[in-house]
XYZ file of C-alpha atoms in Angstrom:
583
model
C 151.194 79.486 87.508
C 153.356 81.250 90.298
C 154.514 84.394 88.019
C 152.608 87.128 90.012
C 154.980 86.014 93.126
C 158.035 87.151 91.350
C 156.581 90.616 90.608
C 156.016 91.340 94.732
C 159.350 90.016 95.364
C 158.207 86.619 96.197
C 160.279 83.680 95.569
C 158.569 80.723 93.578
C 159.135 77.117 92.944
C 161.277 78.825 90.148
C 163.873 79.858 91.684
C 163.980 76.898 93.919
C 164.347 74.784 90.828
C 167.310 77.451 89.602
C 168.790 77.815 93.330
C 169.181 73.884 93.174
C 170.178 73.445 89.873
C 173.097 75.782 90.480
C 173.813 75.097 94.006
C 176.940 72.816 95.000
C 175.103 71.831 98.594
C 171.750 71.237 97.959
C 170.640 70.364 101.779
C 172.105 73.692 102.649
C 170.130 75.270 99.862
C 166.805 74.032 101.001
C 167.928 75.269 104.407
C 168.403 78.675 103.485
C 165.307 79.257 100.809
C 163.058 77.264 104.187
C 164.971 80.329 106.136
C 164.566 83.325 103.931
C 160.811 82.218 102.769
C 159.692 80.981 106.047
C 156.957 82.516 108.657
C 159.852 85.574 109.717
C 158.728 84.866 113.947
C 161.686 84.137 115.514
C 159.991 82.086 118.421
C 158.695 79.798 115.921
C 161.878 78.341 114.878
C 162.477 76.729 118.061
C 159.082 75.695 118.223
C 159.110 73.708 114.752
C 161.006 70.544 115.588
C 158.170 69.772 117.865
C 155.801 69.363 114.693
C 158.859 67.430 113.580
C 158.086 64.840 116.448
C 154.659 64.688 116.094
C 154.761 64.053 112.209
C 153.213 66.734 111.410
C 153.913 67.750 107.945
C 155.893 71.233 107.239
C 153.564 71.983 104.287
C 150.416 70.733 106.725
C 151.342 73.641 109.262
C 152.614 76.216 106.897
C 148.868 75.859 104.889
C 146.917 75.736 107.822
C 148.800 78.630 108.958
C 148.117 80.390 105.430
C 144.477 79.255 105.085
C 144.014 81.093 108.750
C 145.371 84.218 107.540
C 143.880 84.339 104.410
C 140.440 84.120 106.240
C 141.246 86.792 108.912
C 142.622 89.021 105.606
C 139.182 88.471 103.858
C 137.334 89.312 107.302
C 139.184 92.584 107.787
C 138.460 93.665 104.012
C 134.564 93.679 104.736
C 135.292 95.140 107.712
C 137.239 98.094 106.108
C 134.471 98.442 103.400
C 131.566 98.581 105.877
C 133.391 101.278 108.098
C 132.793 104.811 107.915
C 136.709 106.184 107.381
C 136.685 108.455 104.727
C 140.191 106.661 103.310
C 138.406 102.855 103.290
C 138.162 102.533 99.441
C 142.237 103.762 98.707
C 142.681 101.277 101.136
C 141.092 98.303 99.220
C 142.508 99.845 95.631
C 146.139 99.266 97.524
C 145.871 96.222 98.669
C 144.139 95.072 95.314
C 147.463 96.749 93.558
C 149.684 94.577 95.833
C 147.420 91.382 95.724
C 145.879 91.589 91.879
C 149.057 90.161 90.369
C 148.261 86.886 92.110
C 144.928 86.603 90.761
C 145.520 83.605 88.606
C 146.770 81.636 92.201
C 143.813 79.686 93.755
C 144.942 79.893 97.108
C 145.169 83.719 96.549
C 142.428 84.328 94.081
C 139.547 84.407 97.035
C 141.444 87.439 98.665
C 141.445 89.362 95.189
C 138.072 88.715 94.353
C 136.705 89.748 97.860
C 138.772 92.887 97.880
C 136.774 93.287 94.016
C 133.622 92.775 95.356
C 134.022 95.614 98.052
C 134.648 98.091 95.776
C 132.343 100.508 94.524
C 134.475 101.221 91.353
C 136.924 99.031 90.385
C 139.469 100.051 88.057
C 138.966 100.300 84.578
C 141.995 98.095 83.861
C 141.242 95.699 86.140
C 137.831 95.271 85.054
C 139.080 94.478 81.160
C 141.510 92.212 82.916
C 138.707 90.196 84.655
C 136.322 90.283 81.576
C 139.051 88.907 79.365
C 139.729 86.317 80.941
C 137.198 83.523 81.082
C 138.240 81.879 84.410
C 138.299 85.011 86.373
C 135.124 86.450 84.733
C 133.567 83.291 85.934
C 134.250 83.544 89.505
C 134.088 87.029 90.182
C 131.472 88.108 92.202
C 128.430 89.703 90.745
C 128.875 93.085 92.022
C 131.941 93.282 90.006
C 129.803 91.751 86.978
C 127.406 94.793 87.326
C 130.561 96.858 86.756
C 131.872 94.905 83.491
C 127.585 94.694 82.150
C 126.792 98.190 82.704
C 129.100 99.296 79.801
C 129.070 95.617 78.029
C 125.293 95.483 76.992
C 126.095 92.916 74.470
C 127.699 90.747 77.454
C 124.624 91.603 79.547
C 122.363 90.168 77.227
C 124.067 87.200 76.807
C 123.656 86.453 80.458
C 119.837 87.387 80.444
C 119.037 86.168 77.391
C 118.889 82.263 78.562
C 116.913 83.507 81.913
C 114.202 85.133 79.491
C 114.198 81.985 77.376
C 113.253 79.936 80.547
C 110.799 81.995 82.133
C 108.788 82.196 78.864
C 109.337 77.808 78.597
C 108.086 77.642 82.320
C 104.899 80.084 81.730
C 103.820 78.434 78.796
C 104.624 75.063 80.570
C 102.350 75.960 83.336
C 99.410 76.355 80.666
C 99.948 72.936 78.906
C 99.960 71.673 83.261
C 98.214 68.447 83.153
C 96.564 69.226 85.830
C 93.152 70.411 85.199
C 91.546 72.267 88.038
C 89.768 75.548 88.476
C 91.276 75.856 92.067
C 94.463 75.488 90.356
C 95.498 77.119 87.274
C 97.503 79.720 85.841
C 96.120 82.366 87.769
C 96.522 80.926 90.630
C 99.503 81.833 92.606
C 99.906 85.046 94.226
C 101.947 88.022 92.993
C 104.615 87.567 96.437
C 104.878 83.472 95.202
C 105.327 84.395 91.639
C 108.193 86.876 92.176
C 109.773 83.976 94.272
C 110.500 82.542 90.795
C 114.023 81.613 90.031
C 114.035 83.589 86.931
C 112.924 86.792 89.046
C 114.736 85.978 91.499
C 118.362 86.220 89.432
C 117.581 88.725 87.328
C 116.832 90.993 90.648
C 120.670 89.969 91.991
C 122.064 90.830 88.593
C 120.460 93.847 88.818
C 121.087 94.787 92.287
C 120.571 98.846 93.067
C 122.203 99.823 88.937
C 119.619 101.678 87.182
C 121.696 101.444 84.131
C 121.262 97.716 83.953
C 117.769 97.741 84.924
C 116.658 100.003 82.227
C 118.700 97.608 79.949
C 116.895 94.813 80.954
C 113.372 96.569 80.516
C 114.775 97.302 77.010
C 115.107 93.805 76.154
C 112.068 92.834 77.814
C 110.180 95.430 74.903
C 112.519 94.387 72.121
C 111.429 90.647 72.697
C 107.707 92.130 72.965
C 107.937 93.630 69.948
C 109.461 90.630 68.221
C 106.766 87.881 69.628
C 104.002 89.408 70.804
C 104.396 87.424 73.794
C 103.011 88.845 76.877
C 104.565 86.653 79.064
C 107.136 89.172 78.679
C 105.130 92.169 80.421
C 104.380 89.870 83.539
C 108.103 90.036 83.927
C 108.614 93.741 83.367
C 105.755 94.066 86.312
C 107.333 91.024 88.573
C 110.837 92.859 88.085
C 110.061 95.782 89.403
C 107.747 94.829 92.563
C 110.750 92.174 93.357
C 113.226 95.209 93.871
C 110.066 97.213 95.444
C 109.925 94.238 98.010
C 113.752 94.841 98.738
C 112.910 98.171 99.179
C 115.700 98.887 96.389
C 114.700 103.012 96.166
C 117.811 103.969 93.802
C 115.351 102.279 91.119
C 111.907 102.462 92.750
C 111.778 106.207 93.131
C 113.580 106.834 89.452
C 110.634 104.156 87.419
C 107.359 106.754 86.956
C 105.753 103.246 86.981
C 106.622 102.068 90.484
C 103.253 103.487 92.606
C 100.939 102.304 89.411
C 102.259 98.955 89.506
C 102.500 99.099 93.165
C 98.743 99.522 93.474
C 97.904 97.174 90.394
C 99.649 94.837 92.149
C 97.874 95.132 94.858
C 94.131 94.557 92.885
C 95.815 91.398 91.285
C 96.702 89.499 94.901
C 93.052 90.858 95.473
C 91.455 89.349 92.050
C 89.147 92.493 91.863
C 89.861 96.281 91.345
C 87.866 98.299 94.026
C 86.410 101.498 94.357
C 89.152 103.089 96.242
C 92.288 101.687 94.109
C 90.433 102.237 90.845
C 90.537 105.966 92.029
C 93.820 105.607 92.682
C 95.331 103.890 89.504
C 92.922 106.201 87.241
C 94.634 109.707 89.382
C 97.748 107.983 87.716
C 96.334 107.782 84.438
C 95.162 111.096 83.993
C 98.756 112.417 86.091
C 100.833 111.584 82.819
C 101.877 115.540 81.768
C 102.909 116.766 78.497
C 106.082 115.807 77.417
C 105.776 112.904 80.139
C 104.010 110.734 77.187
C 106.409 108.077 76.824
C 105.202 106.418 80.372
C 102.250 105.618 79.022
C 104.033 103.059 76.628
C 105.055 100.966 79.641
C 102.330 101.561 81.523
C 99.966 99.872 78.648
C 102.990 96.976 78.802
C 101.951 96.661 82.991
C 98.060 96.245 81.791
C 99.320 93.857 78.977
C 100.320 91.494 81.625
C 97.596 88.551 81.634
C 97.429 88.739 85.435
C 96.545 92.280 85.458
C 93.934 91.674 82.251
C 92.549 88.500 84.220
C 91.860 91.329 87.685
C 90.776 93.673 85.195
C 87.921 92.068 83.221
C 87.160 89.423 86.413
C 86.019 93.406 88.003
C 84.475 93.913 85.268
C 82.088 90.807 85.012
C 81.166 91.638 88.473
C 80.226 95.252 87.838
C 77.724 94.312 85.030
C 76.159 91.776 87.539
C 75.704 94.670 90.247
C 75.042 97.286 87.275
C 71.860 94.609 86.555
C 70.885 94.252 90.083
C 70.283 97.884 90.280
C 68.713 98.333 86.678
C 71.192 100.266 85.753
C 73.601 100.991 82.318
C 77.154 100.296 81.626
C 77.800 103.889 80.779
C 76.056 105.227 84.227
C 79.400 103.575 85.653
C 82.429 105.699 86.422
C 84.184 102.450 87.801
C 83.481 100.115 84.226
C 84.129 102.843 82.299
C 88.131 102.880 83.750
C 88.273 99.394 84.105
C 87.425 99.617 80.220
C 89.923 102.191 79.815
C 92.812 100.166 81.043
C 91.568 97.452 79.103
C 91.838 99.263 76.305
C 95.219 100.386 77.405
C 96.785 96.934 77.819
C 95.579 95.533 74.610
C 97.165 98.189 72.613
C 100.254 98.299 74.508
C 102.286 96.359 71.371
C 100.537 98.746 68.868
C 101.770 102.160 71.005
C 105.254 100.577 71.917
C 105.531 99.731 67.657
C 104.394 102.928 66.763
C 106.571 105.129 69.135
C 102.778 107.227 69.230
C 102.256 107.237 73.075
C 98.550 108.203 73.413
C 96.143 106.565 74.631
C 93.942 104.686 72.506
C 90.697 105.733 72.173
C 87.752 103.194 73.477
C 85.238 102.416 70.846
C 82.214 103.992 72.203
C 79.748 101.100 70.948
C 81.358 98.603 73.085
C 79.246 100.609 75.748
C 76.556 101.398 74.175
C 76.037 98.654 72.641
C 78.115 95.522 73.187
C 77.683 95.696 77.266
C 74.079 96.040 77.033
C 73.578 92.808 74.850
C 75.973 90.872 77.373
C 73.517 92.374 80.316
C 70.546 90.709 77.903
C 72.436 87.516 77.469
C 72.266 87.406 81.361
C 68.533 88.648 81.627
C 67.674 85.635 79.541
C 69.342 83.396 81.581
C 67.842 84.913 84.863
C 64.156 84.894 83.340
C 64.845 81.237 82.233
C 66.565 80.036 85.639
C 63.599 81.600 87.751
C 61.048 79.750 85.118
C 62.491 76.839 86.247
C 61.495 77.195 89.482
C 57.890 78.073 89.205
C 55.570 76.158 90.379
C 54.279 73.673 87.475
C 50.401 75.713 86.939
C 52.718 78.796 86.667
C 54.883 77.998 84.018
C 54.725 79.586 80.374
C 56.136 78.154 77.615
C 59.339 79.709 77.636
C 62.242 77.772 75.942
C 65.344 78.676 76.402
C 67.124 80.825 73.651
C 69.612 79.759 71.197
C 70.895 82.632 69.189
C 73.135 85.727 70.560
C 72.488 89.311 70.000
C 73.779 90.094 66.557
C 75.606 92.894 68.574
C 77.505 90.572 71.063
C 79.383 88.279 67.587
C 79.684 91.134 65.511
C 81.655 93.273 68.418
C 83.090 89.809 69.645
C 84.955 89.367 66.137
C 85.969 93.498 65.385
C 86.692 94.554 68.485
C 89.497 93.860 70.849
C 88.330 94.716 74.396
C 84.516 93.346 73.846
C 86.127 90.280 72.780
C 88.223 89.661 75.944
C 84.990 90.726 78.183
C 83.152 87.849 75.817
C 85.347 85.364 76.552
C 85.481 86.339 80.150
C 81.647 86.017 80.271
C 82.173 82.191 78.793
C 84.401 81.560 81.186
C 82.100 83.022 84.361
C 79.084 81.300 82.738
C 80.779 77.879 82.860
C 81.736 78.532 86.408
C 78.136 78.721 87.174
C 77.568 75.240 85.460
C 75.363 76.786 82.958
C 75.271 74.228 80.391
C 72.571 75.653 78.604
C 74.096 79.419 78.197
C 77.498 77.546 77.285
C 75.818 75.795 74.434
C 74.337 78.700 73.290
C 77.599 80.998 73.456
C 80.280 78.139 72.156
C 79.380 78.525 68.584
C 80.296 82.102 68.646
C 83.738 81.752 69.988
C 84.626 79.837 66.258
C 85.302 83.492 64.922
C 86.885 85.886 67.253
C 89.279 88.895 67.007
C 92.875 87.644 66.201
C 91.431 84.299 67.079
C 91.664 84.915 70.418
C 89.566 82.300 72.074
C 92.247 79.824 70.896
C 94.742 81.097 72.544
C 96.154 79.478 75.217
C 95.609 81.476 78.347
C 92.112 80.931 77.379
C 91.378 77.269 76.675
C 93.634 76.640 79.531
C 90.854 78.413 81.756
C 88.315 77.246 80.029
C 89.552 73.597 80.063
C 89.955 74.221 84.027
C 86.254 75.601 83.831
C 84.645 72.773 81.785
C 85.901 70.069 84.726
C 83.113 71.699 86.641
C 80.739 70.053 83.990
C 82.025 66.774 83.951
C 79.147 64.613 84.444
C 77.764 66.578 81.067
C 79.567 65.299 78.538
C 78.213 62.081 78.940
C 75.747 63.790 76.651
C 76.482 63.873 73.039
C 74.423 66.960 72.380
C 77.255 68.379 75.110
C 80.203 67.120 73.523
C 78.948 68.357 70.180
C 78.851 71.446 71.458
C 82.524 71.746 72.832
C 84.080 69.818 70.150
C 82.461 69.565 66.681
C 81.129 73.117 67.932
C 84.580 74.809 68.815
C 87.431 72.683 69.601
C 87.656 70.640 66.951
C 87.108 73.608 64.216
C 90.497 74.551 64.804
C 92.276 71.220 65.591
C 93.748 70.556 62.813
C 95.225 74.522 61.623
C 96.328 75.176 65.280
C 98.483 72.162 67.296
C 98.139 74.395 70.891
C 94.130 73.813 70.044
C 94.933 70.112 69.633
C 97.293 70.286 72.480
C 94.348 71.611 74.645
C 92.230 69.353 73.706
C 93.890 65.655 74.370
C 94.649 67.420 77.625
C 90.741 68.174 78.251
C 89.534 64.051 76.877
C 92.688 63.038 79.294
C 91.028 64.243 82.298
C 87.039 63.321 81.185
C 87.650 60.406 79.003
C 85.851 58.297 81.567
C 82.986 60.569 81.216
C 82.700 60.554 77.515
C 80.327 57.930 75.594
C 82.205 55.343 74.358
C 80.677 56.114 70.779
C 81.960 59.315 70.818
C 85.138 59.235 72.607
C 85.769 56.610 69.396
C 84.881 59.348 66.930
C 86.896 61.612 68.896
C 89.845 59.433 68.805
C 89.929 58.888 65.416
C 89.899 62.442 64.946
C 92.674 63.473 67.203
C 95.278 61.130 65.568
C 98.551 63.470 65.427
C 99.872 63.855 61.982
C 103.526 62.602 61.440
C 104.661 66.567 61.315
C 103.403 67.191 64.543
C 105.347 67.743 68.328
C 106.332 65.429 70.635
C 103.836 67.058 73.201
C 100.792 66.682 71.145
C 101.978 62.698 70.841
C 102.636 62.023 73.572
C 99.145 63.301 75.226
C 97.501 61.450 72.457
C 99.291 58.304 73.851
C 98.307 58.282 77.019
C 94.347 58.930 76.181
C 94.783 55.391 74.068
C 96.035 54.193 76.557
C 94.177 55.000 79.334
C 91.033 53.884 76.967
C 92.970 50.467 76.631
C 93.520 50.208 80.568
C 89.365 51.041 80.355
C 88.427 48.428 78.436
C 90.641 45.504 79.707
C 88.831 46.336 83.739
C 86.047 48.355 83.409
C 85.212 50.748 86.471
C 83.155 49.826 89.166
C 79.630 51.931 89.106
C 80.601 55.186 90.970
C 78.867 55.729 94.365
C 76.491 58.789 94.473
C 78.586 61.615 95.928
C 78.220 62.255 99.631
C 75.987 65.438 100.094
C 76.947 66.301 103.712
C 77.596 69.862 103.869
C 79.128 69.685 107.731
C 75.683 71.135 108.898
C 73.763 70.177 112.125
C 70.993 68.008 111.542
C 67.833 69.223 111.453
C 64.058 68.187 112.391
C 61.478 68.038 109.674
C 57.897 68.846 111.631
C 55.405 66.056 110.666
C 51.505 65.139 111.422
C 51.662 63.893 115.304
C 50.923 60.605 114.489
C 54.894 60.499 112.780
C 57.784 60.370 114.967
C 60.471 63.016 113.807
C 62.895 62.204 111.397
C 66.863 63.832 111.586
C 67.358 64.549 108.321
């Protein structure tokens, strides 16, 4: 344990064991190795009897006396490395000569590890020392780690790897949330909270101001991309780099061509909407790439893969088509939709450019302009005509009922093409927002076939689930629930378990809404197969049970919900005869 001593010149327990075994006076013995290995102060040794009287422990003095030092030695060694002499790092690599032989001694070990940390390039040798040995690998400070990774990628990723596991288990975690809320869901927190993230958080240490292992961990983060599809994975390679743009960590932020792009992306995200002045912006970005410069463009189209930057971008462009109708006025008259479709476009194909090493962008279907926008715009025309119908007085009314079939444009495009199909389900999403049960019934049946199935994914019914609690009090209608379940949800149920997943979560939250005709029905079909996860059973038991707990004590009839709006009252003027009545 005490070998380095011997190799300064140190005597060790050792040669205290030797001295005595060979000695003829053993009392005298102890005397002189207490002598020779003592504090050398020559007022002390007069002083040291009076520790003697207090009973005071020799080894009690001599460590405090040690720990004291070793604390002052530590202090002056961050000291040294924050001066400004030009001969401060020789002077740590000496006294890490003299001190690394005692590495393996814990009282010592904090001294050689802070002298480690200090130094902006440890010795080769000493580094393969450290990483060889488990212990000392363990507790050496990360700056040193950054040393041993940076030529160790293998070691690197072994250390990432279970971060990247976790962050991807607490994203998808966070769409399965029981909670059901549109106030609350996955979109939710802001870009500055999100980065807060423990994940983010360590990976941004590890990293520290080494481009080497940042690039490394942007190459895992396209490998793992490339190998799932998962797109969790490009919200971290944005997250990454604003966390070190929030340390203001320039040694990276100046050398990623991505940095002012994501920078102002980031920006429309905290925002929820891209406008006109940072859509100029991010598009002068765009069209900056040069020749030869191509490559950014493949993690550029990873930034715009990121859900929370698709969410901003198709959110912006909902609301343009509203103001595009307002004005009477066509998708492709837009310079702003047309580059919010453009990055769009960008983002979904960011796997297919990254897979294909062919970094250019893809090319936007020209249709989905022409065509596809203008039969979402006459989606929303019928609903206008039929919500200002409504309100007609009764001798004005026509007969106009309310339509049930979609363009044949809007399914066709919703099913071939990629972009349309996000806007689609986007439009869903905005139309249950509104409460429009009548335009949600008419659009459900459509999302059954969609590109790559993407209205059962689960960023999607996990808004959409959020969105439906808005309708509540509907699906005490069966023609409602039809529509949700035998109409979408349930098509899938039984080929996809996140579909089933989504939907125990959903009857969790409404089952006291839902007839109790149906909800039976419903039950029976939502029985988990043996095969299937824990998850899925467990939700499953807590509807039954919940419907148990419902039957045994039935709920008390709900009270009509309050409709004060905090507003002052009012007068209503009457005939003078009638008093006036606050309303």
């Amino acid at each position: 344990m005490f070998s380095g001593l011997s190799e300064l010149g140190i005597s060790s327990g050792e040669d205290l064991k030797e001295t005595l075994t060979n000695c003829t006076d053993p009392l005298k013995a102890i005397d002189q190795f207490q002598t020779e290995n003592g504090i050398l102060l020559p007022t002390l040794q007069s002083a040291l009897p009076f520790l003697d009287l207090h009973g005071t422990p020799r080894l009690e003095f001599h460590q405090s006396v040690f720990d004291e030092l070793r604390d002052k030695l530590m202090e002056r060694v961050a000291a040294i490395a924050d001066g400004k002499e030009e001969d401060r790092y020789s002077k740590l690599e000496e006294l890490l000569e003299k001190s690394f032989p005692l590495v393996k001694m814990p009282s010592i070990q904090p001294v050689v590890m802070q002298v480690l940390k200090h130094l902006p390039k440890v010795p080769e040798k000493k580094l393969k020392q450290v990483m060889a040995d488990k212990e000392l690998y363990k507790v050496c400070a990360v700056e040193v780690k950054r040393q041993i990774w940076q030529d160790n990628q293998a070691l690197f990723g072994d250390e990432v790897s279970p971060l990247l596991k976790q962050y991807i288990v607490e994203k998808e975690a966070a769409l399965f949330s029981s909670d059901l809320s549109i106030l609350h869901n996955f979109f939710s927190p802001s870009p500055k909270i999100r980065r807060q993230g423990e994940v983010v958080q360590k990976l941004t240490q590890m990293i520290g101001k080494n481009v080497k292992l940042y690039d490394m961990v942007l190459q895992f983060l396209r490998t793992l991309f490339l190998r799932t599809r998962n797109v969790h994975y490009c919200t971290l390679r944005a997250e990454l780099l604003m966390s070190l743009h929030d340390l203001d960590i320039s040694e990276i932020c100046l050398v990623d061509p991505c940095h002012k792009f994501t920078w102002c992306l980031d920006a429309c995200i905290r925002e929820k909407f891209v406008d006109a002045k940072r859509a100029r912006e991010l598009q002068g970005f765009l069209d900056g790439v040069k020749k030869g410069q191509e490559q950014v463009l493949g993690d550029l189209s990873m930034i715009l893969c990121d859900p929370f930057a698709s969410n901003t971008l198709v959110l912006s462009t909902v609301r343009n088509l509203q103001e595009l109708l307002s004005q009477d006025a066509l998708p492709r008259d837009s310079p702003d939709l047309l580059l919010l479709l453009r990055m769009l476009c960008l983002g979904q194909g960011a796997w297919d450019m990254i897979d294909s090493q062919v970094f250019k962008e893809p090319r936007l279907e020209l249709e989905v302009v022409t065509r596809f926008l203008p039969a979402v715009m006459s989606i929303l025309v019928d609903d206008y005509t039929f919500t200002v119908e409504q309100k007609l007085p009764s001798e004005e009314k026509t007969s106009v009922t309310y339509p049930t079939t979609l363009p044949d444009t809007f399914t066709k495009y919703l099913q071939e093409n990629r972009v349309a199909c996000e806007m689609g389900l986007y439009y869903v999403l905005h139309i249950a927002k509104l409460r429009n049960k009548n335009a949600l019934q008419r659009l459900l049946p459509a999302l059954v076939e969609t590109h790559n199935d993407a209205a059962f994914g689960d960023i999607f019914l996990h808004l959409l689930t959020g969105h439906l609690t808005l309708l509540s009090d509907e699906f005490g209608s069966e023609e409602f629930c039809a529509a949700v379940f035998d109409g979408f949800l349930l098509t899938s149920c039984s080929s996809k378990e996140n579909v089933h997943r989504h939907t125990l979560r959903l009857l969790n939250h409404l089952c006291l809404k839902v007839q109790p005709s149906v909800m039976e029905t419903l039950v029976k079909t939502l029985e988990p197969p043996k095969q299937c996860s824990e998850p899925v059973k467990e939700l499953y038991t807590q509807l039954t049970e919940k419907l148990e707990a419902q039957k045994k004590s039935p709920p008390e009839p709900e009270e009509a919900p309050s409709l004060d709006l905090g507003l002052h009252s009012i007068t209503v003027p009457t005939t003078p005869a009638t008093p006036t009545t606050p309303l």
